[in-house]
Amino acid sequence: MTADPLAPLDLAFWNIESAGHPMHLAALGVFSARSPSAAAHAADLLAARAAAVPGLRMRIRDTWQPLALRQSLAAFRRPWQAPGEPFAAALRQPLASALRRSLAFGGAAREPDAGFDPLDHIRLHPAAADFHEAAGRLMGRPLERTRPPWEAHVLPGEDGASYAVLFKFHHALADGLRALTLAAALMDPTDLPTPRPRPADPPRAALPDLREVPGLVRDALSDAGRALDIGAAVARSTLDMRSSPALTCAPSGTRRTAGVVIDLDDVHLVRKGAGGTVNDVLIAVVAGALRRWLDERGDGSEGVAPRALVPVSRRRPRTAHPQGNRLSGYLIRLPVDEPDPLARLAQVRTAMDRNKDAGPHRGAGAVALLADHVPPLGHRLGGPLLGQAARLWFDVLVTSVPLPGLGLRLGGDPLGAVFPLAPLAPGHSLAVAVSTYRGRVHYGLVADGAAVPDLDRLAHAVTAEVGALITARDHH
């Protein structure tokens, strides 16, 4: 395999990361153990199979792009060091760090790691009483950036009847679909459909054909107009809003995770009675759970309508060996302040329909598309600043991660539950990921450990909200 330059959005994820805010996504899979040694056997299998998966051998290295910025570095930093400016003080360190890195580097690329050893990436841990408690500690640890950025942690259960595997993948190495492909390659063989081959890109000439110039100009103007439209939508989204202090926080560098399993039939029951899509119902459940949680902890839900970023994949289906993040997103207000469960669902449905009508290339949620128009140096300089500004753009991430409908096994042990875990943006205290697997919906909750010590209460609120929607639908 040869070096593969990071796509613009991958490069953004690589540069946004800091020690206190790792940018890895994860999945916690819980398996039924057929023997007391099942967890140890699973770790051995993962190590043996990882060596044969080319995508797991890829590390990310910075690419050289020498720049003559040394003389301007000190002058550029001085305006950010003015006393009495908290915002400038908050940005000074990441900006200075980005400038230092940009002196020698610009972009980054994936390349095979000649020294790849699967044992560097797979850990068998002591028995755990609570898989989510152990996963929370591991989620707070950044991946090693000098090696292929992924890990698999095998967690035996204290009862010997189950074990869990926490897969971590850096978002620059794999998006949700690619991470699924890599993790599935480590499971027992299954009859998964063969992806269609990706058509080869046509050769590019050094200079464009003059006959193509008018079209290129039109495309450039269209891109610029789209970028301005997205920027204006982002600016408007910050106006006239009320979120909750519980959803933003000063980073502690710690993580908690929790999981909730609900029956997909219950979701369909609500959908058929109240309208909308399955995804509309799952988002409305998040809104209702947040309302319950905020009221129970005393923060209050009155007037609260936090902005939820709902990522949207732009990848073509069944593409072979998908590389690079291809994401846009929808931005919606979660109607946390609405007391009626069915009215909350109706508001979510209306907001999502409006986003779908506009398409994934417009609106504040499509800000990820701006990464395509930023040169590598811009990602170097702006990545840390963008990370600091995430709290100004949205309040909570609500993402859906696709999973295969087939039952997966590891060493013959069936996968019974799988909880997707999303990265937590700087300044945010909560991220929500949802997957459907074998007739059940799995919510994976990730929170800042210091800001949300009661994450289990939010998990219970998710279950209660599903019940409330069913009751409201029956009485409607």
PDB file of N, CA and C in Angstrom, residues 8-23 94 98 101 145 170-172 368 371 379-390 393-394 423-426:
ATOM      1  N   PRO A   8      -9.443  16.567   3.242  1.00  0.00           N
ATOM      2  CA  PRO A   8      -9.465  17.793   4.055  1.00  0.00           C
ATOM      3  C   PRO A   8     -10.133  17.621   5.425  1.00  0.00           C
ATOM      4  N   LEU A   9     -11.257  16.908   5.475  1.00  0.00           N
ATOM      5  CA  LEU A   9     -11.933  16.756   6.759  1.00  0.00           C
ATOM      6  C   LEU A   9     -11.127  15.856   7.700  1.00  0.00           C
ATOM      7  N   ASP A  10     -10.452  14.821   7.142  1.00  0.00           N
ATOM      8  CA  ASP A  10      -9.576  13.988   7.966  1.00  0.00           C
ATOM      9  C   ASP A  10      -8.465  14.838   8.574  1.00  0.00           C
ATOM     10  N   LEU A  11      -7.891  15.719   7.758  1.00  0.00           N
ATOM     11  CA  LEU A  11      -6.816  16.577   8.235  1.00  0.00           C
ATOM     12  C   LEU A  11      -7.319  17.500   9.339  1.00  0.00           C
ATOM     13  N   ALA A  12      -8.563  17.960   9.196  1.00  0.00           N
ATOM     14  CA  ALA A  12      -9.138  18.797  10.255  1.00  0.00           C
ATOM     15  C   ALA A  12      -9.248  18.023  11.560  1.00  0.00           C
ATOM     16  N   PHE A  13      -9.752  16.779  11.512  1.00  0.00           N
ATOM     17  CA  PHE A  13      -9.858  15.968  12.723  1.00  0.00           C
ATOM     18  C   PHE A  13      -8.476  15.707  13.341  1.00  0.00           C
ATOM     19  N   TRP A  14      -7.475  15.494  12.507  1.00  0.00           N
ATOM     20  CA  TRP A  14      -6.119  15.229  13.000  1.00  0.00           C
ATOM     21  C   TRP A  14      -5.554  16.427  13.741  1.00  0.00           C
ATOM     22  N   ASN A  15      -5.902  17.635  13.268  1.00  0.00           N
ATOM     23  CA  ASN A  15      -5.342  18.848  13.861  1.00  0.00           C
ATOM     24  C   ASN A  15      -6.178  19.422  14.997  1.00  0.00           C
ATOM     25  N   ILE A  16      -7.456  19.081  15.047  1.00  0.00           N
ATOM     26  CA  ILE A  16      -8.293  19.557  16.149  1.00  0.00           C
ATOM     27  C   ILE A  16      -7.903  18.879  17.456  1.00  0.00           C
ATOM     28  N   GLU A  17      -7.414  17.653  17.356  1.00  0.00           N
ATOM     29  CA  GLU A  17      -7.141  16.865  18.558  1.00  0.00           C
ATOM     30  C   GLU A  17      -6.113  17.527  19.479  1.00  0.00           C
ATOM     31  N   SER A  18      -6.324  17.348  20.780  1.00  0.00           N
ATOM     32  CA  SER A  18      -5.359  17.741  21.797  1.00  0.00           C
ATOM     33  C   SER A  18      -5.343  16.644  22.852  1.00  0.00           C
ATOM     34  N   ALA A  19      -4.407  16.741  23.780  1.00  0.00           N
ATOM     35  CA  ALA A  19      -4.301  15.707  24.814  1.00  0.00           C
ATOM     36  C   ALA A  19      -5.581  15.609  25.635  1.00  0.00           C
ATOM     37  N   GLY A  20      -6.235  16.740  25.866  1.00  0.00           N
ATOM     38  CA  GLY A  20      -7.463  16.741  26.652  1.00  0.00           C
ATOM     39  C   GLY A  20      -8.700  16.432  25.854  1.00  0.00           C
ATOM     40  N   HIS A  21      -8.591  16.446  24.510  1.00  0.00           N
ATOM     41  CA  HIS A  21      -9.747  16.182  23.652  1.00  0.00           C
ATOM     42  C   HIS A  21      -9.339  15.259  22.514  1.00  0.00           C
ATOM     43  N   PRO A  22      -9.204  13.965  22.817  1.00  0.00           N
ATOM     44  CA  PRO A  22      -8.888  13.006  21.755  1.00  0.00           C
ATOM     45  C   PRO A  22     -10.025  12.895  20.761  1.00  0.00           C
ATOM     46  N   MET A  23      -9.673  12.713  19.487  1.00  0.00           N
ATOM     47  CA  MET A  23     -10.680  12.662  18.422  1.00  0.00           C
ATOM     48  C   MET A  23     -10.820  11.240  17.891  1.00  0.00           C
ATOM     49  N   PRO A  94      -3.170  27.125  21.879  1.00  0.00           N
ATOM     50  CA  PRO A  94      -3.350  26.329  20.662  1.00  0.00           C
ATOM     51  C   PRO A  94      -2.852  27.026  19.411  1.00  0.00           C
ATOM     52  N   ALA A  98       0.013  25.563  16.978  1.00  0.00           N
ATOM     53  CA  ALA A  98      -0.238  25.350  15.554  1.00  0.00           C
ATOM     54  C   ALA A  98       0.816  26.046  14.708  1.00  0.00           C
ATOM     55  N   ARG A 101       4.074  24.030  14.677  1.00  0.00           N
ATOM     56  CA  ARG A 101       4.000  22.845  13.831  1.00  0.00           C
ATOM     57  C   ARG A 101       3.989  23.220  12.351  1.00  0.00           C
ATOM     58  N   ARG A 145      -0.043   8.658  18.424  1.00  0.00           N
ATOM     59  CA  ARG A 145      -0.051   9.246  17.087  1.00  0.00           C
ATOM     60  C   ARG A 145       1.118   8.797  16.221  1.00  0.00           C
ATOM     61  N   HIS A 170      -9.065   6.448  15.452  1.00  0.00           N
ATOM     62  CA  HIS A 170      -8.997   7.898  15.289  1.00  0.00           C
ATOM     63  C   HIS A 170      -9.879   8.301  14.112  1.00  0.00           C
ATOM     64  N   HIS A 171     -10.563   9.420  14.262  1.00  0.00           N
ATOM     65  CA  HIS A 171     -11.493   9.872  13.232  1.00  0.00           C
ATOM     66  C   HIS A 171     -10.768  10.201  11.928  1.00  0.00           C
ATOM     67  N   ALA A 172      -9.467  10.487  11.987  1.00  0.00           N
ATOM     68  CA  ALA A 172      -8.708  10.739  10.764  1.00  0.00           C
ATOM     69  C   ALA A 172      -8.348   9.448  10.047  1.00  0.00           C
ATOM     70  N   ALA A 368     -18.867  21.355   7.917  1.00  0.00           N
ATOM     71  CA  ALA A 368     -17.761  20.442   7.636  1.00  0.00           C
ATOM     72  C   ALA A 368     -17.305  20.542   6.186  1.00  0.00           C
ATOM     73  N   ALA A 371     -14.148  22.501   5.038  1.00  0.00           N
ATOM     74  CA  ALA A 371     -12.797  21.928   5.108  1.00  0.00           C
ATOM     75  C   ALA A 371     -12.221  21.706   3.720  1.00  0.00           C
ATOM     76  N   HIS A 379      -5.482  24.254   7.833  1.00  0.00           N
ATOM     77  CA  HIS A 379      -5.888  23.270   8.833  1.00  0.00           C
ATOM     78  C   HIS A 379      -4.906  23.262   9.997  1.00  0.00           C
ATOM     79  N   ARG A 380      -3.625  23.427   9.691  1.00  0.00           N
ATOM     80  CA  ARG A 380      -2.625  23.468  10.763  1.00  0.00           C
ATOM     81  C   ARG A 380      -2.867  24.638  11.691  1.00  0.00           C
ATOM     82  N   LEU A 381      -3.091  25.802  11.105  1.00  0.00           N
ATOM     83  CA  LEU A 381      -3.255  27.008  11.910  1.00  0.00           C
ATOM     84  C   LEU A 381      -4.635  27.079  12.553  1.00  0.00           C
ATOM     85  N   GLY A 382      -5.647  26.645  11.791  1.00  0.00           N
ATOM     86  CA  GLY A 382      -7.015  26.838  12.263  1.00  0.00           C
ATOM     87  C   GLY A 382      -7.603  25.687  13.038  1.00  0.00           C
ATOM     88  N   GLY A 383      -6.981  24.487  12.949  1.00  0.00           N
ATOM     89  CA  GLY A 383      -7.540  23.320  13.624  1.00  0.00           C
ATOM     90  C   GLY A 383      -7.774  23.528  15.107  1.00  0.00           C
ATOM     91  N   PRO A 384      -6.749  23.924  15.861  1.00  0.00           N
ATOM     92  CA  PRO A 384      -6.966  24.141  17.293  1.00  0.00           C
ATOM     93  C   PRO A 384      -7.997  25.232  17.589  1.00  0.00           C
ATOM     94  N   LEU A 385      -8.016  26.275  16.743  1.00  0.00           N
ATOM     95  CA  LEU A 385      -8.990  27.344  16.969  1.00  0.00           C
ATOM     96  C   LEU A 385     -10.410  26.858  16.688  1.00  0.00           C
ATOM     97  N   LEU A 386     -10.552  26.027  15.633  1.00  0.00           N
ATOM     98  CA  LEU A 386     -11.865  25.484  15.322  1.00  0.00           C
ATOM     99  C   LEU A 386     -12.359  24.606  16.454  1.00  0.00           C
ATOM    100  N   GLY A 387     -11.444  23.807  17.032  1.00  0.00           N
ATOM    101  CA  GLY A 387     -11.834  22.981  18.162  1.00  0.00           C
ATOM    102  C   GLY A 387     -12.349  23.819  19.318  1.00  0.00           C
ATOM    103  N   GLN A 388     -11.686  24.943  19.591  1.00  0.00           N
ATOM    104  CA  GLN A 388     -12.125  25.811  20.681  1.00  0.00           C
ATOM    105  C   GLN A 388     -13.481  26.451  20.376  1.00  0.00           C
ATOM    106  N   ALA A 389     -13.785  26.612  19.083  1.00  0.00           N
ATOM    107  CA  ALA A 389     -15.030  27.293  18.706  1.00  0.00           C
ATOM    108  C   ALA A 389     -16.206  26.345  18.549  1.00  0.00           C
ATOM    109  N   ALA A 390     -16.000  25.033  18.761  1.00  0.00           N
ATOM    110  CA  ALA A 390     -17.077  24.068  18.532  1.00  0.00           C
ATOM    111  C   ALA A 390     -18.298  24.374  19.374  1.00  0.00           C
ATOM    112  N   TRP A 393     -20.837  26.601  17.827  1.00  0.00           N
ATOM    113  CA  TRP A 393     -21.515  26.102  16.632  1.00  0.00           C
ATOM    114  C   TRP A 393     -22.670  25.180  16.997  1.00  0.00           C
ATOM    115  N   PHE A 394     -22.439  24.243  17.919  1.00  0.00           N
ATOM    116  CA  PHE A 394     -23.515  23.344  18.333  1.00  0.00           C
ATOM    117  C   PHE A 394     -23.314  22.977  19.795  1.00  0.00           C
ATOM    118  N   PRO A 423     -16.707  10.904  19.497  1.00  0.00           N
ATOM    119  CA  PRO A 423     -15.754  11.806  20.156  1.00  0.00           C
ATOM    120  C   PRO A 423     -16.464  13.011  20.751  1.00  0.00           C
ATOM    121  N   LEU A 424     -15.891  13.551  21.800  1.00  0.00           N
ATOM    122  CA  LEU A 424     -16.467  14.698  22.499  1.00  0.00           C
ATOM    123  C   LEU A 424     -15.709  15.955  22.076  1.00  0.00           C
ATOM    124  N   ALA A 425     -16.421  16.914  21.528  1.00  0.00           N
ATOM    125  CA  ALA A 425     -15.790  18.142  21.057  1.00  0.00           C
ATOM    126  C   ALA A 425     -15.354  19.014  22.234  1.00  0.00           C
ATOM    127  N   PRO A 426     -14.305  19.828  22.060  1.00  0.00           N
ATOM    128  CA  PRO A 426     -13.866  20.726  23.133  1.00  0.00           C
ATOM    129  C   PRO A 426     -15.002  21.627  23.615  1.00  0.00           C
TER     130      PRO A 426
END
